[in-house]
Short mmCIF file of C-alpha atoms in Angstrom, two decimals:
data_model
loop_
_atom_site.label_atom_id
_atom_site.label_comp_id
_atom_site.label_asym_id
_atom_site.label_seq_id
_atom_site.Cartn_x
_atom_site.Cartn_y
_atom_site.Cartn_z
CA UNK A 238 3.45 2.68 16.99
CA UNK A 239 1.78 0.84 14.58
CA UNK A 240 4.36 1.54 11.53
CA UNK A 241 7.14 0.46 13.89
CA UNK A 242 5.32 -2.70 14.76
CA UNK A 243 4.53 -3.01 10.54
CA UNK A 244 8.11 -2.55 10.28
CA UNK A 245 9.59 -4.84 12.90
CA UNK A 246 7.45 -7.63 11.11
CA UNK A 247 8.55 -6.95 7.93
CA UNK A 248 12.08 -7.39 8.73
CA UNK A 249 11.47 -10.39 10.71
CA UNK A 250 12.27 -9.76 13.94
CA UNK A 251 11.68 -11.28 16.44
CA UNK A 252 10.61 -10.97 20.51
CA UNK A 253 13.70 -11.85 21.70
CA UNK A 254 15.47 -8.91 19.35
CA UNK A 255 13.77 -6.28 20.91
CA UNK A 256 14.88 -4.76 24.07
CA UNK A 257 11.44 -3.28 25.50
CA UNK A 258 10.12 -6.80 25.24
CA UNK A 259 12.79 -8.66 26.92
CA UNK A 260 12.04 -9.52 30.98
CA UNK A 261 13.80 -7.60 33.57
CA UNK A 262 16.06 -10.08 34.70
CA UNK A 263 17.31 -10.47 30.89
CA UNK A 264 17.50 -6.94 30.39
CA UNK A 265 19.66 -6.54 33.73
CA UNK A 266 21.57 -9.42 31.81
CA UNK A 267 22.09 -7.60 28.61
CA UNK A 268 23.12 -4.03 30.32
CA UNK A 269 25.84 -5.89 32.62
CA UNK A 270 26.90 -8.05 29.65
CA UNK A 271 26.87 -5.55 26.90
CA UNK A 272 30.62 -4.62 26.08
CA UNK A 273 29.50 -1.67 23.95
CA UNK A 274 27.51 -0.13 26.76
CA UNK A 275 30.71 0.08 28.82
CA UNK A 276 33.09 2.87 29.04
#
């Protein structure tokens, strides 16, 4: 956990880049919106 939190910071990224930290509402959002998710 703590290397992939080293690495995340590292790289910059940012809260609203990572899925597990996103609110349920906005991950509903993303799953329905998400064209490459769809088959």
């Amino acid at each position: 956990m703590n290397y992939g939190v080293a690495t995340a910071q590292k790289g910059f990224v940012t809260k609203d880049r990572v899925i597990n930290a996103l609110s349920r509402e906005a991950f509903k959002d993303f799953i329905e919106n998400n064209t490459k998710l769809k088959k």
